[in-house]
Amino acid sequence: MVHVYNCHPFSSQQIVQVEQEPGLVCCGGGALFVVATGGCKVEAYSVEQEGCPLICRFATMGTVKSIRHSKTGDYLVTIEEKNGATYLRAYTNWRYQAEEKARVGVRLLGHLLRGASVRGGVQMEIIEIPLSERPVAVACCSITGDLLVGCENTLVLFTLRRQNQQSLQTQSQQILQSTWPNSQQSSSQGQTSSSSQNVSALDFERSVILHLPRINPKQVALCGGYVAVQAELEVLVLKLDASSETKPPEESSDTNKDHLEDHSDFLVLQRHQELLGDRAKDCDIPVSIEKTGLEDKGQYTLSYVLFRRFTPDFFQGCSVEETQLHSLQLYPLFTRAQSASVEEPACVFCFFSLPTVGYLYSLKGGVELLSAYQYPEKVLEAVLTDHLLHVITKSALQCFTVRCAAVAARIEDPYIDTTMKACPPCSLEVCALRMQLFIGLRSVCVYGRHVILLSTADTETPEETERNAQRRGLSRKWTISSPRETSTVGHGWNLYVVDTVSPLTLYQEMVEYSQRYTETNPQAQSLRHLLSEAHLLLRASILQTPEQQRSIQGEPAASLQTDADKPAEEQTAVETDNQELEEALRQNCAQLGDSFSRGSQKDCHLALPYYRMSGLSVTEVMARNRPLPSSPHTYGPGFLFYLKHYLLEETEQSLSQEAADEVIDIFSQSEPSQLVSVCASPPMINVSPARTLRILQHLEDTAGVSVPLTITMATMTLLLGDLPQYTQLMERHAEMVLVYGFIEESRLLLHGGGGGGRQHTHVRPTALTRQLAKTQPGLLVAAMVALHENSKVQLEQADHVFEELCCENCFQVDFWEAMLMASSQEAVIQELLFRVVSVYIDRLTNTNSDTHPVRTHTPPRHRPLKSADDLINSCSHYGALYPWLTVLSPAHTTSSQHQEALHKLQSLLCGPSLSVDSVVPLLERLSEETLWGFSLHLLCATRRGQYDSSIEKLLDRCPQAIIAYANHHLQDKHMALWWQKLLPELCNRTREAADNSILLAALRETLVVVSMETSPTEFLELIPDDGTASYFLPHLLACSQRHLLA
């Protein structure tokens, strides 16, 4: 479907004063090239100046049958006929023909002029390009300047080369400045160095030949490695890539030739086919590569991109003979985000057309059909540009919108099609703008904002027209007809230059045109479609590079000046234009946001990104969506979607009380179930609590009691200062039930974090959180643990919350201890263990071991939520205290705060999870002079397997604990230490202190264990030589009896 809007894209037109009837026209580089009918002369006119004055004219060597201009290199290429032969020629430096009696050099491909021909100064050159086959069509790459020639069943690619020659540069510049001051020589042709007199001369090198035995080219196109060839009813697009791999040339197939010979008397109808991407290689057109370049050592690789075949048919007033493809075009699109040195375009589009339907494909990033243009009548020719598609019929020029900007915008900006940004889809239906009537249009070409039209009067009589139509209708085959020669006795001709309006002007006209839909039916699809068209029009202008903007504004594309060389006034003008385009885009986004905010549920989500792109504040958006008092319509789903997302965002901006109350009213009318989330949103901090509480109470009466609703009502009563009512509401539910309510709506406790607990996002406590810290710290800690385990808050964010509450010394450790009980993530557990150990050690160093704590700078602490016994019983990371620890640090010998920290740290060292190696550096702060400090160091040494040294230290400091230590640790594989280490140590120490009852008791206990674990022989070997037999004999007897019983 094609929408039709009465917007006029043309601003003015002028007639080019041409002396002879034009036969061929083309444009480029700010010039219009006209070839007289049947003549051998090319005239160049400036389309940038009023009246299109003549730039120069020069003669060709034959009758021109086809002419093309190359933007890169600023050269012309022609197919000419002379004496029954066809030639391919390139004309370089053609601008120098503006000087009368200028010299012309003629040379063959690859043979540069030397000697006297060069010393005469820069001159126009005619390069003869020899071919083994008759050329049918030519195309120039606008990016590289390469030349593609289509012959019968072959395509020949010529690479543009630049060769430096000595020349009189000063003279050539004077010629240019005196003859055409508003234009500059092409950078590829006239780029010179300030330190030398070298100029770049153009030449071509035949680089590759493509053999296509089953297709006869009628038109060809070339763009950045993409090669397109068009037959009567077939289009094939290939991609040529340079490769360093050496591969043998492929053999072309000749099967089709025999097939056609066998069926020469039959009419073979091919079926309709469309093959995109990799599937295009399944077409029945083989392509083989023949490399011919001498300098380039690399190879070319070939890939199929697109194949389209049409079946001839009678439809829409076109005969089979008229059903032929035309207007093949490969169109590159660069974006402003690309670097100036990048030669590869962001997008490449392929356009071709039947008389009644045009097709636009996107080739890069996946082949896709963007648009199919249904023409109202038979189209003769079409030209694609950034903003519009220009088509001509026999009597009219018409413009269609294009979707190139929609593709380029998505390539340039990855945030499009998200909740941040939006752009109309590539599949948006196209629209036709108001047409301009002409008589006898024959061809069209476009340069920037200038559309050049050639019109000629029909010289056939009605009888001849009828006879020709009957003759064509009786034809059994369809072949493309050669261009009809215009009779010398004509009824008139004209060459028009029609200027299109600027995109901003056309946008403004579209906006004015859309007002009629806004007044009659604001939700009409036509309004949204027209606003989308206006959006893409602005997008195309914003995406354009500075070079494209200068070209559209009337400057020659082949300019040598960089942006830094441009006058300050011109730079300011460009910046002003860009600012106007950006402002227009914001206005358009606001209008699109309005359209989607009131639209159907299907597309309502698009209101959010468009409103964001508009730059409107939420209050401005609310004002645009207020229903009129006389209107029965309520708030649209798109507006509610936008408002919910705005309130879900963690923004620092807060609404005024009036705006916040209006938001409450909006949701109480439209979606009452969202009121809890709305009240918990950070921007709603200024909401009226009394008014909101009444609305929430009404919601509770109608919808029933829920935990998040109860907490929200308690928050409002807290803001009102009604603490009894607050307490009553909070006591409705048990603490664990309230925790589930906080999980359901975490913003009741925390603001910030993006609603998803992003790690590096600032969070802050709410008023309710501060109240819980004063009255219900256990509930606060449990809620924070639950939020962390449900990925509502990160560990660092929770720490920040407790710092904000100014109670990091109070509840932060309680939170970490509770996290150790709940968390199952190993990385989190190890981080928490390290933190609590650091805190315990800090508490031990900042408090005295006496029963009276020392006053320090640390704020007074509340009683911990969990004692050491609670943690040992409920948390697996806290282990039961070893029995020998009670000997080293008995209870009630230190202050309660010190004792609690010591027991928790000892419990962690007795547990299975703490990494001792990470704790040892922290324990260096604790001295071993005290028994409790010694116990911690002894625990670490034991955990690290240092039993020998631990036994020695324990015997030195506290021998009464040695048996309890040995009974606990010297078991299983360490049992041998009883007689290998402990027994010799006790014997030696009792020998030196025979009256030490503690050592003697430990020795007796050790002998009992040794006698139970060794044989009599082994026991005898362990008895010291100087030992008293009567002392060891009972233990030896017990060992022997046990051995006999065993």
Coordinates of N, CA and C in Angstrom, one line a residue, residues 31-113:
A31 N 27.9 19.7 -12.1 CA 27.7 20.0 -13.6 C 26.7 19.1 -14.2
L32 N 26.1 19.7 -15.2 CA 25.1 18.9 -16.1 C 25.8 18.7 -17.4
F33 N 25.8 17.5 -17.8 CA 26.5 17.1 -19.1 C 25.4 16.8 -20.1
V34 N 25.4 17.5 -21.3 CA 24.4 17.3 -22.3 C 25.1 16.9 -23.6
V35 N 24.6 15.8 -24.2 CA 25.0 15.3 -25.5 C 23.9 15.6 -26.5
A36 N 24.2 16.4 -27.5 CA 23.2 16.7 -28.5 C 22.8 15.4 -29.2
T37 N 21.5 15.4 -29.7 CA 21.0 14.2 -30.4 C 21.8 14.0 -31.7
G38 N 22.4 12.8 -31.8 CA 23.1 12.4 -32.9 C 24.4 13.1 -33.1
G39 N 24.8 13.9 -32.1 CA 26.0 14.7 -32.2 C 27.2 14.0 -31.5
C40 N 28.4 14.7 -31.7 CA 29.6 14.3 -31.1 C 30.2 15.4 -30.2
K41 N 29.4 16.0 -29.5 CA 29.8 17.1 -28.6 C 29.1 17.0 -27.3
V42 N 30.0 17.3 -26.2 CA 29.5 17.3 -24.8 C 29.5 18.7 -24.3
E43 N 28.4 19.2 -23.8 CA 28.4 20.5 -23.2 C 28.1 20.4 -21.7
A44 N 28.9 21.1 -20.9 CA 28.8 21.0 -19.4 C 28.2 22.4 -18.9
Y45 N 27.2 22.3 -18.1 CA 26.5 23.5 -17.5 C 26.6 23.4 -16.0
S46 N 26.7 24.5 -15.4 CA 26.8 24.5 -13.9 C 25.3 24.6 -13.4
V47 N 25.0 23.6 -12.6 CA 23.7 23.5 -12.0 C 23.6 24.3 -10.7
E48 N 24.8 24.7 -10.2 CA 24.8 25.5 -8.9 C 24.6 26.9 -9.1
Q49 N 24.7 27.5 -10.3 CA 24.6 28.9 -10.5 C 23.2 29.2 -11.2
E50 N 22.7 30.3 -10.9 CA 21.5 30.8 -11.5 C 21.6 30.8 -13.0
G51 N 20.6 30.2 -13.6 CA 20.6 30.2 -15.1 C 21.4 29.1 -15.7
C52 N 22.1 28.3 -14.9 CA 22.9 27.2 -15.4 C 23.8 27.6 -16.5
P53 N 24.8 28.4 -16.3 CA 25.7 28.9 -17.3 C 26.6 27.8 -17.9
L54 N 27.0 28.0 -19.1 CA 27.9 27.0 -19.7 C 29.3 27.0 -19.1
I55 N 29.8 25.8 -18.7 CA 31.1 25.7 -18.2 C 32.1 25.5 -19.3
C56 N 31.9 24.5 -20.1 CA 32.8 24.2 -21.2 C 32.0 23.3 -22.2
R57 N 32.6 23.2 -23.4 CA 32.1 22.2 -24.3 C 33.4 21.5 -25.0
F58 N 33.2 20.3 -25.3 CA 34.3 19.6 -26.0 C 33.7 18.5 -26.9
A59 N 34.5 18.2 -27.9 CA 34.1 17.2 -28.9 C 34.5 15.9 -28.5
T60 N 33.7 14.9 -28.9 CA 34.0 13.5 -28.6 C 34.5 12.9 -29.9
M61 N 35.1 11.7 -29.8 CA 35.7 11.1 -31.0 C 34.7 10.2 -31.8
G62 N 33.5 10.1 -31.2 CA 32.4 9.4 -31.9 C 31.1 9.8 -31.4
T63 N 30.0 9.1 -31.9 CA 28.7 9.4 -31.5 C 28.4 8.8 -30.1
V64 N 28.1 9.6 -29.1 CA 27.9 9.1 -27.8 C 26.6 8.3 -27.7
K65 N 26.7 7.1 -27.2 CA 25.5 6.3 -27.0 C 25.2 6.2 -25.5
S66 N 26.2 6.4 -24.6 CA 26.0 6.3 -23.2 C 27.1 7.2 -22.5
I67 N 26.7 7.9 -21.5 CA 27.6 8.7 -20.8 C 27.4 8.6 -19.3
R68 N 28.5 8.6 -18.5 CA 28.4 8.5 -17.0 C 29.5 9.4 -16.5
H69 N 29.2 10.0 -15.3 CA 30.2 10.8 -14.6 C 30.6 10.1 -13.3
S70 N 31.9 10.1 -12.9 CA 32.4 9.5 -11.7 C 32.7 10.6 -10.7
K71 N 32.1 10.5 -9.5 CA 32.3 11.5 -8.5 C 33.8 11.5 -8.0
T72 N 34.3 10.3 -7.8 CA 35.7 10.1 -7.5 C 36.5 10.1 -8.8
G73 N 37.4 11.0 -8.9 CA 38.2 11.2 -10.1 C 37.6 12.3 -11.0
D74 N 36.4 12.6 -10.9 CA 35.8 13.7 -11.7 C 36.0 13.5 -13.1
Y75 N 35.8 12.3 -13.6 CA 35.9 12.0 -15.0 C 34.6 11.5 -15.7
L76 N 34.6 11.6 -17.0 CA 33.4 11.1 -17.8 C 33.8 9.9 -18.5
V77 N 32.9 8.9 -18.6 CA 33.2 7.8 -19.4 C 32.0 7.6 -20.4
T78 N 32.3 7.3 -21.6 CA 31.3 7.2 -22.7 C 31.4 5.9 -23.5
I79 N 30.3 5.5 -24.0 CA 30.3 4.5 -25.1 C 30.0 5.2 -26.4
E80 N 30.9 5.1 -27.3 CA 30.7 5.8 -28.6 C 30.7 4.9 -29.8
E81 N 30.1 5.3 -30.8 CA 30.1 4.6 -32.1 C 30.7 5.4 -33.2
K82 N 31.5 4.8 -34.0 CA 32.1 5.5 -35.2 C 32.4 4.5 -36.2
N83 N 31.9 4.7 -37.4 CA 32.1 3.8 -38.5 C 31.7 2.4 -38.2
G84 N 30.6 2.2 -37.5 CA 30.1 0.9 -37.2 C 30.8 0.2 -36.1
A85 N 31.8 0.8 -35.5 CA 32.5 0.2 -34.4 C 32.1 0.9 -33.1
T86 N 32.2 0.2 -32.0 CA 31.9 0.7 -30.6 C 33.1 0.9 -29.8
Y87 N 33.2 2.0 -29.1 CA 34.4 2.3 -28.4 C 34.0 2.7 -26.9
L88 N 35.0 2.5 -26.0 CA 34.8 3.0 -24.6 C 35.9 4.0 -24.4
R89 N 35.5 5.2 -23.9 CA 36.5 6.2 -23.7 C 36.2 6.9 -22.4
A90 N 37.3 7.4 -21.8 CA 37.2 8.2 -20.5 C 37.8 9.6 -20.8
Y91 N 37.1 10.6 -20.3 CA 37.5 12.0 -20.5 C 37.9 12.5 -19.1
T92 N 39.2 12.8 -18.9 CA 39.7 13.4 -17.6 C 40.1 14.8 -17.8
N93 N 40.1 15.6 -16.7 CA 40.5 17.0 -16.8 C 39.6 17.8 -17.7
W94 N 38.4 17.4 -17.8 CA 37.5 18.1 -18.8 C 37.2 19.5 -18.4
R95 N 37.4 19.9 -17.2 CA 37.1 21.3 -16.8 C 38.1 22.2 -17.4
Y96 N 39.3 21.8 -17.8 CA 40.2 22.7 -18.4 C 39.8 23.1 -19.9
Q97 N 38.8 22.5 -20.4 CA 38.3 22.9 -21.7 C 37.6 24.3 -21.6
A98 N 37.4 24.8 -20.4 CA 36.8 26.1 -20.3 C 37.7 27.2 -20.9
E99 N 39.0 26.9 -20.9 CA 39.9 27.8 -21.6 C 39.9 27.6 -23.1
E100 N 39.6 28.6 -23.8 CA 39.4 28.4 -25.3 C 40.8 27.9 -25.9
K101 N 40.6 27.1 -26.9 CA 41.7 26.6 -27.6 C 42.6 25.8 -26.7
A102 N 42.1 25.1 -25.7 CA 42.9 24.3 -24.8 C 43.3 23.1 -25.5
R103 N 44.4 22.5 -25.0 CA 45.0 21.3 -25.7 C 44.2 20.1 -25.2
V104 N 44.2 19.1 -26.0 CA 43.6 17.8 -25.7 C 44.6 16.7 -26.0
G105 N 44.8 15.8 -25.1 CA 45.7 14.7 -25.3 C 44.9 13.4 -25.4
V106 N 45.3 12.6 -26.3 CA 44.6 11.3 -26.6 C 45.6 10.2 -26.3
R107 N 45.3 9.2 -25.6 CA 46.2 8.1 -25.3 C 45.4 6.8 -25.0
L108 N 46.2 5.8 -25.0 CA 45.6 4.5 -24.7 C 45.7 4.2 -23.2
L109 N 44.9 3.3 -22.8 CA 44.9 2.8 -21.4 C 46.3 2.4 -21.0
G110 N 46.8 2.9 -19.9 CA 48.1 2.5 -19.4 C 49.3 3.3 -20.0
H111 N 49.0 4.2 -21.0 CA 50.1 4.9 -21.6 C 50.0 6.4 -21.2
L112 N 50.8 6.9 -20.2 CA 50.7 8.2 -19.8 C 51.4 9.2 -20.8
L113 N 50.9 10.4 -20.9 CA 51.5 11.4 -21.8 C 52.8 11.8 -21.2

